[in-house]
Phi, psi and omega in degrees: 000133182282147176289122184294344182272350181291128181274139174274138178289144179303144180226171181103171185296318181295319179295323180296321178295319179295319180298316178297317180297321180294314181297316179298315180294319181296319179300314180296317182290320178297316181292328182278320189241353182087181185292343181283357180300145181280148178298329179296325177292319178296315181298318181297316180292325180283347181075031179230174177276162177298324179298321179298320178300314181290332177293325181275328184227138184297336181180183185294324179297315178297321179295317180296321177300319177295321178299315179298312180299319180294316181296319181287328176295317177296322184281324191237350186303310182294323178298319179295317180292322178295320180296319178300318180294317182293323182294331181268343186244347188239128179273350183275090185297330179297314180293324178296314180296318181295317180295319178298315181298319178297320178295320178297313182297315181300322181281306185291327185279005175295143182305316184293319180293318178295324178294321176296319179298319178297322178293320177298315180300323181289333184253357188295333180291331179269327185228078184299338180295337178293318176296321179296322179297318179298313183295318183293315183274344182266227185303331182299336181292342179270346190297313185294309179295326179293317178298319180297319180293317181293322179295330183282351184275117180289340183270002179244145178234102185238095184288333181230093186293324180299315178294319182298317180297316178297322178296321180294315176302318183296326182286321191247338188243314188299329177304326179293319180291318179298312182294327179296332177295341177256011180075024184243157175231143177281140179296146181306321181294322177291321178299320179293321177297321177299319179295306185299311183283329177296317177297317180296318178297317182297308182292325179296322181289320186264001179295132181296128183280000000 
């Protein structure tokens, strides 16, 4: 039996527009002022009442989680869908891995996405769910299909898939995140070299002897 006091979230086209406006405003306000920004400021920019924000989102933490999910979907969603298509249609695992890595770098290395990650890192000790949202909606969303594809390859021998996936991220993606922590960006030509050589190193190590 449902709790009669549980509020239903607003639905319909008008509610969807308001929800989008709130998320867009929240992203801008969080990036400009940090997690300490007031809900009233977010509501004002979105052109809605503070009550409307709470009707759509249970609180500021839930709203920030939605902001993270929305930003990562915009940054990585198409790359994830493209990888799924390629994994089922393309036998050239090297090209699939390289294309996936380029998509991750293009998405994750955006200034706005990296700024959100930095904000999550600063608040993760108080709100660990923010970190979980980043991992779930970010690179972790690629882990399962990528693992399935690698397991299906008769020419690869990968005894510890969890370690292998992390190693692949470390070769092609994590350098961008590390450098962003120092306010630096890797040049596009260097990023491409990391992808090409990272894929070769990964496949060379796990290629069945």
